[in-house]
Amino acid sequence: MSIFTKIIAGEIPSEKLYEDEKIIVIKDINPKAKTHLLIIPKKEIPTINDLEFEDRELVADMFFVAKRLAKDLWITEGYKLNFNVWAKGGQEVMHIHLHLLSDI
Ligand code: AMP
């Protein structure tokens, strides 16, 4: 079970900004920008390499949640969205998550 699955299950505390039936958004515990959020699917998919065709709507939904949060947080003039993939790509938690970063 990934640390994010434990967060989703409420076993580990987090600062939650958004939740729906498929996705949760929390503040990164070690922020690398003024705003640093993690958009996490409740489905535990280890890495982008493990995505299945059936996951396409879920991944699209993650971007729409990012768009909505950027608007709600007034950072639409500048932010970054990124997935780290595998250890050499900087991925530490093997449960896909979209980083949303902004210094606005
Ligand atoms: P990555 O390196 O792409 O796997 O990103 C993992 C991110 O999760 C890092 O930016 C960590 O700071 C963050 N992180 C790890 N544990 C927690 C936690 N318990 N709550 C919030 N963020 C976390």
mmCIF file of N, CA, C and O and ligand atoms in Angstrom:
data_model
loop_
_atom_site.group_PDB
_atom_site.id
_atom_site.type_symbol
_atom_site.label_atom_id
_atom_site.label_comp_id
_atom_site.label_asym_id
_atom_site.label_seq_id
_atom_site.Cartn_x
_atom_site.Cartn_y
_atom_site.Cartn_z
ATOM 1 N N MET A 1 0.855 -1.200 0.000
ATOM 2 C CA MET A 1 0.000 0.000 0.000
ATOM 3 C C MET A 1 0.889 1.248 0.000
ATOM 4 O O MET A 1 1.793 1.360 0.822
ATOM 5 N N SER A 2 0.627 2.195 -0.908
ATOM 6 C CA SER A 2 1.473 3.393 -0.975
ATOM 7 C C SER A 2 1.116 4.360 0.152
ATOM 8 O O SER A 2 0.019 4.296 0.732
ATOM 9 N N ILE A 3 2.030 5.256 0.422
ATOM 10 C CA ILE A 3 1.760 6.277 1.451
ATOM 11 C C ILE A 3 0.544 7.115 1.059
ATOM 12 O O ILE A 3 -0.237 7.534 1.924
ATOM 13 N N PHE A 4 0.338 7.307 -0.237
ATOM 14 C CA PHE A 4 -0.830 8.096 -0.657
ATOM 15 C C PHE A 4 -2.131 7.317 -0.441
ATOM 16 O O PHE A 4 -3.155 7.912 -0.098
ATOM 17 N N THR A 5 -2.089 5.999 -0.613
ATOM 18 C CA THR A 5 -3.287 5.196 -0.321
ATOM 19 C C THR A 5 -3.608 5.289 1.169
ATOM 20 O O THR A 5 -4.775 5.371 1.563
ATOM 21 N N LYS A 6 -2.569 5.325 1.993
ATOM 22 C CA LYS A 6 -2.798 5.475 3.441
ATOM 23 C C LYS A 6 -3.385 6.847 3.759
ATOM 24 O O LYS A 6 -4.250 6.988 4.630
ATOM 25 N N ILE A 7 -2.943 7.870 3.053
ATOM 26 C CA ILE A 7 -3.506 9.217 3.231
ATOM 27 C C ILE A 7 -4.972 9.222 2.802
ATOM 28 O O ILE A 7 -5.842 9.751 3.499
ATOM 29 N N ILE A 8 -5.248 8.613 1.650
ATOM 30 C CA ILE A 8 -6.626 8.552 1.136
ATOM 31 C C ILE A 8 -7.524 7.812 2.132
ATOM 32 O O ILE A 8 -8.668 8.202 2.374
ATOM 33 N N ALA A 9 -6.974 6.778 2.753
ATOM 34 C CA ALA A 9 -7.744 5.989 3.726
ATOM 35 C C ALA A 9 -7.858 6.697 5.080
ATOM 36 O O ALA A 9 -8.554 6.218 5.981
ATOM 37 N N GLY A 10 -7.162 7.833 5.237
ATOM 38 C CA GLY A 10 -7.224 8.576 6.492
ATOM 39 C C GLY A 10 -6.306 8.023 7.567
ATOM 40 O O GLY A 10 -6.386 8.427 8.737
ATOM 41 N N GLU A 11 -5.417 7.114 7.183
ATOM 42 C CA GLU A 11 -4.506 6.510 8.173
ATOM 43 C C GLU A 11 -3.313 7.415 8.478
ATOM 44 O O GLU A 11 -2.660 7.268 9.506
ATOM 45 N N ILE A 12 -3.021 8.321 7.528
ATOM 46 C CA ILE A 12 -1.934 9.288 7.721
ATOM 47 C C ILE A 12 -2.548 10.671 7.484
ATOM 48 O O ILE A 12 -3.291 10.851 6.513
ATOM 49 N N PRO A 13 -2.271 11.643 8.372
ATOM 50 C CA PRO A 13 -2.877 12.964 8.186
ATOM 51 C C PRO A 13 -2.307 13.700 6.973
ATOM 52 O O PRO A 13 -1.178 13.443 6.552
ATOM 53 N N SER A 14 -3.112 14.602 6.441
ATOM 54 C CA SER A 14 -2.658 15.421 5.314
ATOM 55 C C SER A 14 -3.483 16.695 5.296
ATOM 56 O O SER A 14 -4.527 16.772 5.936
ATOM 57 N N GLU A 15 -2.992 17.676 4.552
ATOM 58 C CA GLU A 15 -3.757 18.903 4.326
ATOM 59 C C GLU A 15 -4.479 18.752 3.008
ATOM 60 O O GLU A 15 -3.892 18.926 1.941
ATOM 61 N N LYS A 16 -5.746 18.411 3.088
ATOM 62 C CA LYS A 16 -6.530 18.098 1.904
ATOM 63 C C LYS A 16 -7.223 19.348 1.367
ATOM 64 O O LYS A 16 -7.874 20.063 2.110
ATOM 65 N N LEU A 17 -7.059 19.612 0.068
ATOM 66 C CA LEU A 17 -7.700 20.786 -0.529
ATOM 67 C C LEU A 17 -8.897 20.435 -1.381
ATOM 68 O O LEU A 17 -9.736 21.291 -1.669
ATOM 69 N N TYR A 18 -8.944 19.189 -1.831
ATOM 70 C CA TYR A 18 -10.010 18.794 -2.752
ATOM 71 C C TYR A 18 -10.169 17.290 -2.688
ATOM 72 O O TYR A 18 -9.176 16.568 -2.507
ATOM 73 N N GLU A 19 -11.409 16.837 -2.851
ATOM 74 C CA GLU A 19 -11.635 15.393 -2.946
ATOM 75 C C GLU A 19 -12.917 15.135 -3.720
ATOM 76 O O GLU A 19 -13.916 15.827 -3.550
ATOM 77 N N ASP A 20 -12.866 14.164 -4.609
ATOM 78 C CA ASP A 20 -14.090 13.653 -5.217
ATOM 79 C C ASP A 20 -13.996 12.131 -5.210
ATOM 80 O O ASP A 20 -13.125 11.569 -4.534
ATOM 81 N N GLU A 21 -14.859 11.461 -5.947
ATOM 82 C CA GLU A 21 -14.877 9.987 -5.851
ATOM 83 C C GLU A 21 -13.626 9.336 -6.426
ATOM 84 O O GLU A 21 -13.280 8.220 -6.067
ATOM 85 N N LYS A 22 -12.904 10.070 -7.274
ATOM 86 C CA LYS A 22 -11.743 9.465 -7.950
ATOM 87 C C LYS A 22 -10.397 10.076 -7.579
ATOM 88 O O LYS A 22 -9.353 9.474 -7.806
ATOM 89 N N ILE A 23 -10.419 11.307 -7.059
ATOM 90 C CA ILE A 23 -9.188 12.089 -6.918
ATOM 91 C C ILE A 23 -9.135 12.799 -5.572
ATOM 92 O O ILE A 23 -10.165 13.241 -5.055
ATOM 93 N N ILE A 24 -7.918 12.927 -5.054
ATOM 94 C CA ILE A 24 -7.698 13.739 -3.852
ATOM 95 C C ILE A 24 -6.562 14.719 -4.166
ATOM 96 O O ILE A 24 -5.660 14.410 -4.945
ATOM 97 N N VAL A 25 -6.618 15.897 -3.538
ATOM 98 C CA VAL A 25 -5.531 16.869 -3.693
ATOM 99 C C VAL A 25 -5.063 17.270 -2.301
ATOM 100 O O VAL A 25 -5.871 17.656 -1.453
ATOM 101 N N ILE A 26 -3.748 17.133 -2.094
ATOM 102 C CA ILE A 26 -3.166 17.504 -0.794
ATOM 103 C C ILE A 26 -2.005 18.459 -1.008
ATOM 104 O O ILE A 26 -1.436 18.546 -2.106
ATOM 105 N N LYS A 27 -1.649 19.154 0.068
ATOM 106 C CA LYS A 27 -0.440 19.986 0.031
ATOM 107 C C LYS A 27 0.777 19.086 0.168
ATOM 108 O O LYS A 27 0.771 18.161 1.001
ATOM 109 N N ASP A 28 1.800 19.361 -0.622
ATOM 110 C CA ASP A 28 3.037 18.598 -0.493
ATOM 111 C C ASP A 28 3.680 18.925 0.861
ATOM 112 O O ASP A 28 3.773 20.082 1.269
ATOM 113 N N ILE A 29 4.140 17.884 1.537
ATOM 114 C CA ILE A 29 4.705 18.044 2.875
ATOM 115 C C ILE A 29 6.047 18.783 2.842
ATOM 116 O O ILE A 29 6.472 19.367 3.839
ATOM 117 N N ASN A 30 6.692 18.766 1.691
ATOM 118 C CA ASN A 30 8.002 19.407 1.534
ATOM 119 C C ASN A 30 7.954 20.309 0.294
ATOM 120 O O ASN A 30 8.516 19.992 -0.750
ATOM 121 N N PRO A 31 7.243 21.452 0.416
ATOM 122 C CA PRO A 31 6.949 22.254 -0.777
ATOM 123 C C PRO A 31 8.190 22.817 -1.469
ATOM 124 O O PRO A 31 9.093 23.315 -0.813
ATOM 125 N N LYS A 32 8.196 22.713 -2.786
ATOM 126 C CA LYS A 32 9.300 23.233 -3.587
ATOM 127 C C LYS A 32 8.910 24.525 -4.298
ATOM 128 O O LYS A 32 9.641 25.008 -5.157
ATOM 129 N N ALA A 33 7.763 25.070 -3.955
ATOM 130 C CA ALA A 33 7.298 26.354 -4.492
ATOM 131 C C ALA A 33 6.277 26.895 -3.495
ATOM 132 O O ALA A 33 5.868 26.193 -2.567
ATOM 133 N N LYS A 34 5.889 28.171 -3.697
ATOM 134 C CA LYS A 34 4.936 28.806 -2.777
ATOM 135 C C LYS A 34 3.646 27.981 -2.681
ATOM 136 O O LYS A 34 3.110 27.771 -1.590
ATOM 137 N N THR A 35 3.189 27.524 -3.832
ATOM 138 C CA THR A 35 2.088 26.561 -3.876
ATOM 139 C C THR A 35 2.648 25.262 -4.426
ATOM 140 O O THR A 35 3.274 25.261 -5.488
ATOM 141 N N HIS A 36 2.471 24.184 -3.705
ATOM 142 C CA HIS A 36 2.917 22.870 -4.204
ATOM 143 C C HIS A 36 1.881 21.841 -3.768
ATOM 144 O O HIS A 36 1.827 21.448 -2.602
ATOM 145 N N LEU A 37 1.050 21.460 -4.737
ATOM 146 C CA LEU A 37 -0.025 20.507 -4.469
ATOM 147 C C LEU A 37 0.241 19.206 -5.204
ATOM 148 O O LEU A 37 0.945 19.180 -6.217
ATOM 149 N N LEU A 38 -0.351 18.147 -4.698
ATOM 150 C CA LEU A 38 -0.255 16.837 -5.334
ATOM 151 C C LEU A 38 -1.664 16.383 -5.681
ATOM 152 O O LEU A 38 -2.527 16.286 -4.793
ATOM 153 N N ILE A 39 -1.890 16.139 -6.958
ATOM 154 C CA ILE A 39 -3.191 15.682 -7.447
ATOM 155 C C ILE A 39 -3.060 14.168 -7.634
ATOM 156 O O ILE A 39 -2.263 13.706 -8.458
ATOM 157 N N ILE A 40 -3.798 13.434 -6.810
ATOM 158 C CA ILE A 40 -3.554 11.994 -6.674
ATOM 159 C C ILE A 40 -4.828 11.213 -6.977
ATOM 160 O O ILE A 40 -5.876 11.453 -6.356
ATOM 161 N N PRO A 41 -4.750 10.258 -7.900
ATOM 162 C CA PRO A 41 -5.932 9.400 -8.117
ATOM 163 C C PRO A 41 -6.073 8.415 -6.967
ATOM 164 O O PRO A 41 -5.068 7.937 -6.424
ATOM 165 N N LYS A 42 -7.303 8.113 -6.595
ATOM 166 C CA LYS A 42 -7.500 7.137 -5.513
ATOM 167 C C LYS A 42 -7.077 5.745 -5.969
ATOM 168 O O LYS A 42 -6.655 4.930 -5.154
ATOM 169 N N LYS A 43 -7.172 5.499 -7.263
ATOM 170 C CA LYS A 43 -6.684 4.222 -7.808
ATOM 171 C C LYS A 43 -5.159 4.216 -7.724
ATOM 172 O O LYS A 43 -4.503 5.161 -8.173
ATOM 173 N N GLU A 44 -4.629 3.174 -7.120
ATOM 174 C CA GLU A 44 -3.174 3.119 -6.921
ATOM 175 C C GLU A 44 -2.487 2.563 -8.176
ATOM 176 O O GLU A 44 -2.367 1.365 -8.349
ATOM 177 N N ILE A 45 -2.054 3.478 -9.039
ATOM 178 C CA ILE A 45 -1.307 3.122 -10.247
ATOM 179 C C ILE A 45 0.149 3.487 -9.945
ATOM 180 O O ILE A 45 0.434 4.648 -9.623
ATOM 181 N N PRO A 46 1.086 2.544 -9.992
ATOM 182 C CA PRO A 46 2.451 2.850 -9.515
ATOM 183 C C PRO A 46 3.152 3.979 -10.276
ATOM 184 O O PRO A 46 3.677 4.903 -9.653
ATOM 185 N N THR A 47 3.191 3.877 -11.596
ATOM 186 C CA THR A 47 3.908 4.910 -12.370
ATOM 187 C C THR A 47 3.145 5.169 -13.670
ATOM 188 O O THR A 47 2.260 4.380 -14.052
ATOM 189 N N ILE A 48 3.523 6.213 -14.363
ATOM 190 C CA ILE A 48 2.888 6.498 -15.658
ATOM 191 C C ILE A 48 3.106 5.319 -16.618
ATOM 192 O O ILE A 48 2.268 5.042 -17.475
ATOM 193 N N ASN A 49 4.198 4.592 -16.451
ATOM 194 C CA ASN A 49 4.453 3.410 -17.295
ATOM 195 C C ASN A 49 3.378 2.339 -17.138
ATOM 196 O O ASN A 49 3.235 1.479 -18.004
ATOM 197 N N ASP A 50 2.667 2.372 -16.018
ATOM 198 C CA ASP A 50 1.662 1.345 -15.729
ATOM 199 C C ASP A 50 0.254 1.745 -16.153
ATOM 200 O O ASP A 50 -0.698 1.009 -15.892
ATOM 201 N N LEU A 51 0.121 2.922 -16.770
ATOM 202 C CA LEU A 51 -1.215 3.372 -17.180
ATOM 203 C C LEU A 51 -1.825 2.401 -18.176
ATOM 204 O O LEU A 51 -1.144 1.918 -19.088
ATOM 205 N N GLU A 52 -3.106 2.143 -18.007
ATOM 206 C CA GLU A 52 -3.862 1.327 -18.958
ATOM 207 C C GLU A 52 -4.749 2.265 -19.775
ATOM 208 O O GLU A 52 -5.083 3.367 -19.336
ATOM 209 N N PHE A 53 -5.162 1.786 -20.927
ATOM 210 C CA PHE A 53 -6.024 2.598 -21.796
ATOM 211 C C PHE A 53 -7.269 3.062 -21.033
ATOM 212 O O PHE A 53 -7.730 4.192 -21.186
ATOM 213 N N GLU A 54 -7.778 2.186 -20.160
ATOM 214 C CA GLU A 54 -8.994 2.510 -19.391
ATOM 215 C C GLU A 54 -8.766 3.653 -18.392
ATOM 216 O O GLU A 54 -9.721 4.184 -17.848
ATOM 217 N N ASP A 55 -7.518 4.003 -18.145
ATOM 218 C CA ASP A 55 -7.211 5.083 -17.192
ATOM 219 C C ASP A 55 -7.247 6.464 -17.837
ATOM 220 O O ASP A 55 -7.016 7.472 -17.165
ATOM 221 N N ARG A 56 -7.503 6.525 -19.141
ATOM 222 C CA ARG A 56 -7.358 7.813 -19.838
ATOM 223 C C ARG A 56 -8.287 8.882 -19.291
ATOM 224 O O ARG A 56 -7.896 10.047 -19.180
ATOM 225 N N GLU A 57 -9.508 8.504 -18.916
ATOM 226 C CA GLU A 57 -10.447 9.505 -18.394
ATOM 227 C C GLU A 57 -9.976 10.003 -17.025
ATOM 228 O O GLU A 57 -10.063 11.198 -16.722
ATOM 229 N N LEU A 58 -9.457 9.091 -16.222
ATOM 230 C CA LEU A 58 -8.954 9.453 -14.900
ATOM 231 C C LEU A 58 -7.799 10.461 -15.022
ATOM 232 O O LEU A 58 -7.758 11.469 -14.300
ATOM 233 N N VAL A 59 -6.884 10.204 -15.943
ATOM 234 C CA VAL A 59 -5.747 11.120 -16.118
ATOM 235 C C VAL A 59 -6.243 12.482 -16.626
ATOM 236 O O VAL A 59 -5.792 13.528 -16.154
ATOM 237 N N ALA A 60 -7.188 12.451 -17.532
ATOM 238 C CA ALA A 60 -7.765 13.720 -18.009
ATOM 239 C C ALA A 60 -8.416 14.461 -16.845
ATOM 240 O O ALA A 60 -8.243 15.678 -16.694
ATOM 241 N N ASP A 61 -9.125 13.737 -16.000
ATOM 242 C CA ASP A 61 -9.779 14.356 -14.839
ATOM 243 C C ASP A 61 -8.749 15.019 -13.921
ATOM 244 O O ASP A 61 -9.027 16.077 -13.340
ATOM 245 N N MET A 62 -7.576 14.414 -13.790
ATOM 246 C CA MET A 62 -6.531 15.001 -12.940
ATOM 247 C C MET A 62 -6.150 16.393 -13.471
ATOM 248 O O MET A 62 -5.958 17.329 -12.691
ATOM 249 N N PHE A 63 -6.074 16.531 -14.789
ATOM 250 C CA PHE A 63 -5.725 17.844 -15.351
ATOM 251 C C PHE A 63 -6.866 18.846 -15.161
ATOM 252 O O PHE A 63 -6.613 20.033 -14.920
ATOM 253 N N PHE A 64 -8.099 18.361 -15.242
ATOM 254 C CA PHE A 64 -9.212 19.288 -15.031
ATOM 255 C C PHE A 64 -9.293 19.737 -13.570
ATOM 256 O O PHE A 64 -9.646 20.891 -13.291
ATOM 257 N N VAL A 65 -8.934 18.855 -12.646
ATOM 258 C CA VAL A 65 -8.863 19.255 -11.238
ATOM 259 C C VAL A 65 -7.751 20.290 -11.058
ATOM 260 O O VAL A 65 -7.916 21.292 -10.357
ATOM 261 N N ALA A 66 -6.628 20.076 -11.728
ATOM 262 C CA ALA A 66 -5.519 21.038 -11.647
ATOM 263 C C ALA A 66 -5.970 22.406 -12.159
ATOM 264 O O ALA A 66 -5.708 23.439 -11.528
ATOM 265 N N LYS A 67 -6.648 22.409 -13.275
ATOM 266 C CA LYS A 67 -7.139 23.666 -13.860
ATOM 267 C C LYS A 67 -8.066 24.389 -12.884
ATOM 268 O O LYS A 67 -7.953 25.597 -12.668
ATOM 269 N N ARG A 68 -8.972 23.625 -12.293
ATOM 270 C CA ARG A 68 -9.936 24.204 -11.347
ATOM 271 C C ARG A 68 -9.224 24.789 -10.125
ATOM 272 O O ARG A 68 -9.542 25.887 -9.665
ATOM 273 N N LEU A 69 -8.255 24.060 -9.594
ATOM 274 C CA LEU A 69 -7.535 24.548 -8.415
ATOM 275 C C LEU A 69 -6.714 25.791 -8.738
ATOM 276 O O LEU A 69 -6.635 26.713 -7.926
ATOM 277 N N ALA A 70 -6.106 25.790 -9.920
ATOM 278 C CA ALA A 70 -5.323 26.971 -10.314
ATOM 279 C C ALA A 70 -6.221 28.206 -10.330
ATOM 280 O O ALA A 70 -5.829 29.282 -9.879
ATOM 281 N N LYS A 71 -7.436 28.037 -10.804
ATOM 282 C CA LYS A 71 -8.385 29.161 -10.844
ATOM 283 C C LYS A 71 -8.769 29.556 -9.416
ATOM 284 O O LYS A 71 -8.721 30.733 -9.052
ATOM 285 N N ASP A 72 -9.106 28.559 -8.606
ATOM 286 C CA ASP A 72 -9.530 28.836 -7.223
ATOM 287 C C ASP A 72 -8.421 29.513 -6.416
ATOM 288 O O ASP A 72 -8.698 30.302 -5.507
ATOM 289 N N LEU A 73 -7.176 29.177 -6.727
ATOM 290 C CA LEU A 73 -6.043 29.725 -5.966
ATOM 291 C C LEU A 73 -5.449 30.982 -6.612
ATOM 292 O O LEU A 73 -4.430 31.500 -6.160
ATOM 293 N N TRP A 74 -6.043 31.430 -7.707
ATOM 294 C CA TRP A 74 -5.619 32.665 -8.382
ATOM 295 C C TRP A 74 -4.179 32.569 -8.896
ATOM 296 O O TRP A 74 -3.390 33.514 -8.747
ATOM 297 N N ILE A 75 -3.846 31.436 -9.461
ATOM 298 C CA ILE A 75 -2.477 31.273 -9.985
ATOM 299 C C ILE A 75 -2.476 30.952 -11.484
ATOM 300 O O ILE A 75 -1.490 30.432 -12.010
ATOM 301 N N THR A 76 -3.579 31.288 -12.144
ATOM 302 C CA THR A 76 -3.679 30.909 -13.564
ATOM 303 C C THR A 76 -2.631 31.585 -14.442
ATOM 304 O O THR A 76 -2.385 31.142 -15.558
ATOM 305 N N GLU A 77 -1.993 32.637 -13.947
ATOM 306 C CA GLU A 77 -0.983 33.318 -14.776
ATOM 307 C C GLU A 77 0.350 32.587 -14.795
ATOM 308 O O GLU A 77 1.252 32.980 -15.547
ATOM 309 N N GLY A 78 0.494 31.563 -13.964
ATOM 310 C CA GLY A 78 1.756 30.830 -14.030
ATOM 311 C C GLY A 78 1.862 29.689 -13.057
ATOM 312 O O GLY A 78 1.860 29.885 -11.846
ATOM 313 N N TYR A 79 1.913 28.498 -13.609
ATOM 314 C CA TYR A 79 2.138 27.322 -12.765
ATOM 315 C C TYR A 79 2.704 26.199 -13.611
ATOM 316 O O TYR A 79 2.703 26.262 -14.837
ATOM 317 N N LYS A 80 3.223 25.197 -12.918
ATOM 318 C CA LYS A 80 3.795 24.038 -13.601
ATOM 319 C C LYS A 80 3.043 22.800 -13.168
ATOM 320 O O LYS A 80 2.652 22.666 -12.007
ATOM 321 N N LEU A 81 2.869 21.890 -14.125
ATOM 322 C CA LEU A 81 2.272 20.585 -13.843
ATOM 323 C C LEU A 81 3.270 19.529 -14.279
ATOM 324 O O LEU A 81 3.760 19.588 -15.404
ATOM 325 N N ASN A 82 3.598 18.617 -13.375
ATOM 326 C CA ASN A 82 4.518 17.568 -13.833
ATOM 327 C C ASN A 82 4.337 16.227 -13.126
ATOM 328 O O ASN A 82 3.939 16.158 -11.962
ATOM 329 N N PHE A 83 4.610 15.199 -13.895
ATOM 330 C CA PHE A 83 4.688 13.841 -13.381
ATOM 331 C C PHE A 83 6.158 13.437 -13.383
ATOM 332 O O PHE A 83 6.827 13.549 -14.423
ATOM 333 N N ASN A 84 6.667 12.983 -12.264
ATOM 334 C CA ASN A 84 7.979 12.348 -12.249
ATOM 335 C C ASN A 84 7.752 10.864 -12.511
ATOM 336 O O ASN A 84 6.782 10.285 -12.016
ATOM 337 N N VAL A 85 8.644 10.260 -13.273
ATOM 338 C CA VAL A 85 8.458 8.847 -13.624
ATOM 339 C C VAL A 85 9.709 8.033 -13.311
ATOM 340 O O VAL A 85 10.783 8.296 -13.860
ATOM 341 N N TRP A 86 9.548 7.120 -12.405
ATOM 342 C CA TRP A 86 10.567 6.198 -11.921
ATOM 343 C C TRP A 86 11.715 6.940 -11.226
ATOM 344 O O TRP A 86 11.791 8.153 -11.250
ATOM 345 N N ALA A 87 12.565 6.192 -10.591
ATOM 346 C CA ALA A 87 13.599 6.770 -9.732
ATOM 347 C C ALA A 87 14.483 7.761 -10.495
ATOM 348 O O ALA A 87 14.743 8.872 -10.014
ATOM 349 N N LYS A 88 14.897 7.395 -11.685
ATOM 350 C CA LYS A 88 15.781 8.300 -12.443
ATOM 351 C C LYS A 88 15.031 9.519 -12.957
ATOM 352 O O LYS A 88 15.653 10.481 -13.400
ATOM 353 N N GLY A 89 13.709 9.458 -12.904
ATOM 354 C CA GLY A 89 12.894 10.615 -13.267
ATOM 355 C C GLY A 89 12.442 11.396 -12.047
ATOM 356 O O GLY A 89 11.616 12.297 -12.152
ATOM 357 N N GLY A 90 12.983 11.028 -10.889
ATOM 358 C CA GLY A 90 12.685 11.775 -9.666
ATOM 359 C C GLY A 90 11.471 11.293 -8.900
ATOM 360 O O GLY A 90 11.043 11.945 -7.943
ATOM 361 N N GLN A 91 10.897 10.140 -9.286
ATOM 362 C CA GLN A 91 9.703 9.658 -8.569
ATOM 363 C C GLN A 91 10.117 8.906 -7.312
ATOM 364 O O GLN A 91 10.895 7.947 -7.376
ATOM 365 N N GLU A 92 9.561 9.362 -6.184
ATOM 366 C CA GLU A 92 9.843 8.710 -4.897
ATOM 367 C C GLU A 92 8.666 7.868 -4.425
ATOM 368 O O GLU A 92 8.863 6.812 -3.827
ATOM 369 N N VAL A 93 7.465 8.366 -4.660
ATOM 370 C CA VAL A 93 6.268 7.637 -4.219
ATOM 371 C C VAL A 93 5.670 6.926 -5.437
ATOM 372 O O VAL A 93 5.278 7.576 -6.420
ATOM 373 N N MET A 94 5.600 5.608 -5.352
ATOM 374 C CA MET A 94 5.154 4.810 -6.499
ATOM 375 C C MET A 94 3.630 4.685 -6.523
ATOM 376 O O MET A 94 3.054 3.599 -6.371
ATOM 377 N N HIS A 95 3.017 5.823 -6.694
ATOM 378 C CA HIS A 95 1.556 5.957 -6.824
ATOM 379 C C HIS A 95 1.415 7.254 -7.600
ATOM 380 O O HIS A 95 1.776 8.318 -7.072
ATOM 381 N N ILE A 96 0.961 7.178 -8.835
ATOM 382 C CA ILE A 96 1.063 8.375 -9.692
ATOM 383 C C ILE A 96 0.433 9.604 -9.043
ATOM 384 O O ILE A 96 -0.572 9.508 -8.318
ATOM 385 N N HIS A 97 1.039 10.729 -9.309
ATOM 386 C CA HIS A 97 0.554 12.005 -8.779
ATOM 387 C C HIS A 97 1.067 13.115 -9.668
ATOM 388 O O HIS A 97 2.192 13.064 -10.159
ATOM 389 N N LEU A 98 0.210 14.106 -9.860
ATOM 390 C CA LEU A 98 0.540 15.265 -10.675
ATOM 391 C C LEU A 98 0.927 16.398 -9.725
ATOM 392 O O LEU A 98 0.133 16.786 -8.862
ATOM 393 N N HIS A 99 2.159 16.898 -9.884
ATOM 394 C CA HIS A 99 2.596 18.036 -9.067
ATOM 395 C C HIS A 99 2.035 19.316 -9.695
ATOM 396 O O HIS A 99 2.141 19.509 -10.907
ATOM 397 N N LEU A 100 1.485 20.188 -8.857
ATOM 398 C CA LEU A 100 1.074 21.526 -9.302
ATOM 399 C C LEU A 100 1.908 22.509 -8.487
ATOM 400 O O LEU A 100 1.830 22.526 -7.254
ATOM 401 N N LEU A 101 2.729 23.270 -9.193
ATOM 402 C CA LEU A 101 3.660 24.195 -8.507
ATOM 403 C C LEU A 101 3.489 25.607 -9.044
ATOM 404 O O LEU A 101 3.358 25.794 -10.263
ATOM 405 N N SER A 102 3.514 26.568 -8.131
ATOM 406 C CA SER A 102 3.466 27.961 -8.560
ATOM 407 C C SER A 102 4.137 28.855 -7.531
ATOM 408 O O SER A 102 4.011 28.618 -6.326
ATOM 409 N N ASP A 103 4.803 29.873 -8.019
ATOM 410 C CA ASP A 103 5.403 30.866 -7.116
ATOM 411 C C ASP A 103 4.647 32.186 -7.125
ATOM 412 O O ASP A 103 5.130 33.184 -6.609
ATOM 413 N N ILE A 104 3.471 32.177 -7.731
ATOM 414 C CA ILE A 104 2.654 33.396 -7.706
ATOM 415 C C ILE A 104 2.065 33.572 -6.315
ATOM 416 O O ILE A 104 1.609 32.628 -5.701
HETATM 417 P P1 AMP B 1 7.702 12.291 -6.348
HETATM 418 O O1 AMP B 1 9.136 12.548 -6.040
HETATM 419 O O2 AMP B 1 7.262 12.786 -7.692
HETATM 420 O O3 AMP B 1 7.314 10.845 -6.099
HETATM 421 O O4 AMP B 1 6.894 13.167 -5.330
HETATM 422 C C1 AMP B 1 6.524 12.722 -4.054
HETATM 423 C C2 AMP B 1 6.149 13.925 -3.286
HETATM 424 O O5 AMP B 1 5.378 13.508 -2.178
HETATM 425 C C3 AMP B 1 7.342 14.712 -2.731
HETATM 426 O O6 AMP B 1 7.300 16.034 -3.232
HETATM 427 C C4 AMP B 1 7.134 14.635 -1.223
HETATM 428 O O7 AMP B 1 7.486 15.833 -0.566
HETATM 429 C C5 AMP B 1 5.655 14.345 -1.111
HETATM 430 N N1 AMP B 1 5.250 13.632 0.089
HETATM 431 C C6 AMP B 1 5.795 12.517 0.615
HETATM 432 N N2 AMP B 1 5.126 12.129 1.711
HETATM 433 C C7 AMP B 1 4.116 13.014 1.881
HETATM 434 C C8 AMP B 1 3.059 13.164 2.833
HETATM 435 N N3 AMP B 1 2.913 12.323 3.851
HETATM 436 N N4 AMP B 1 2.203 14.199 2.693
HETATM 437 C C9 AMP B 1 2.350 15.062 1.669
HETATM 438 N N5 AMP B 1 3.303 14.975 0.725
HETATM 439 C C10 AMP B 1 4.185 13.969 0.837
#
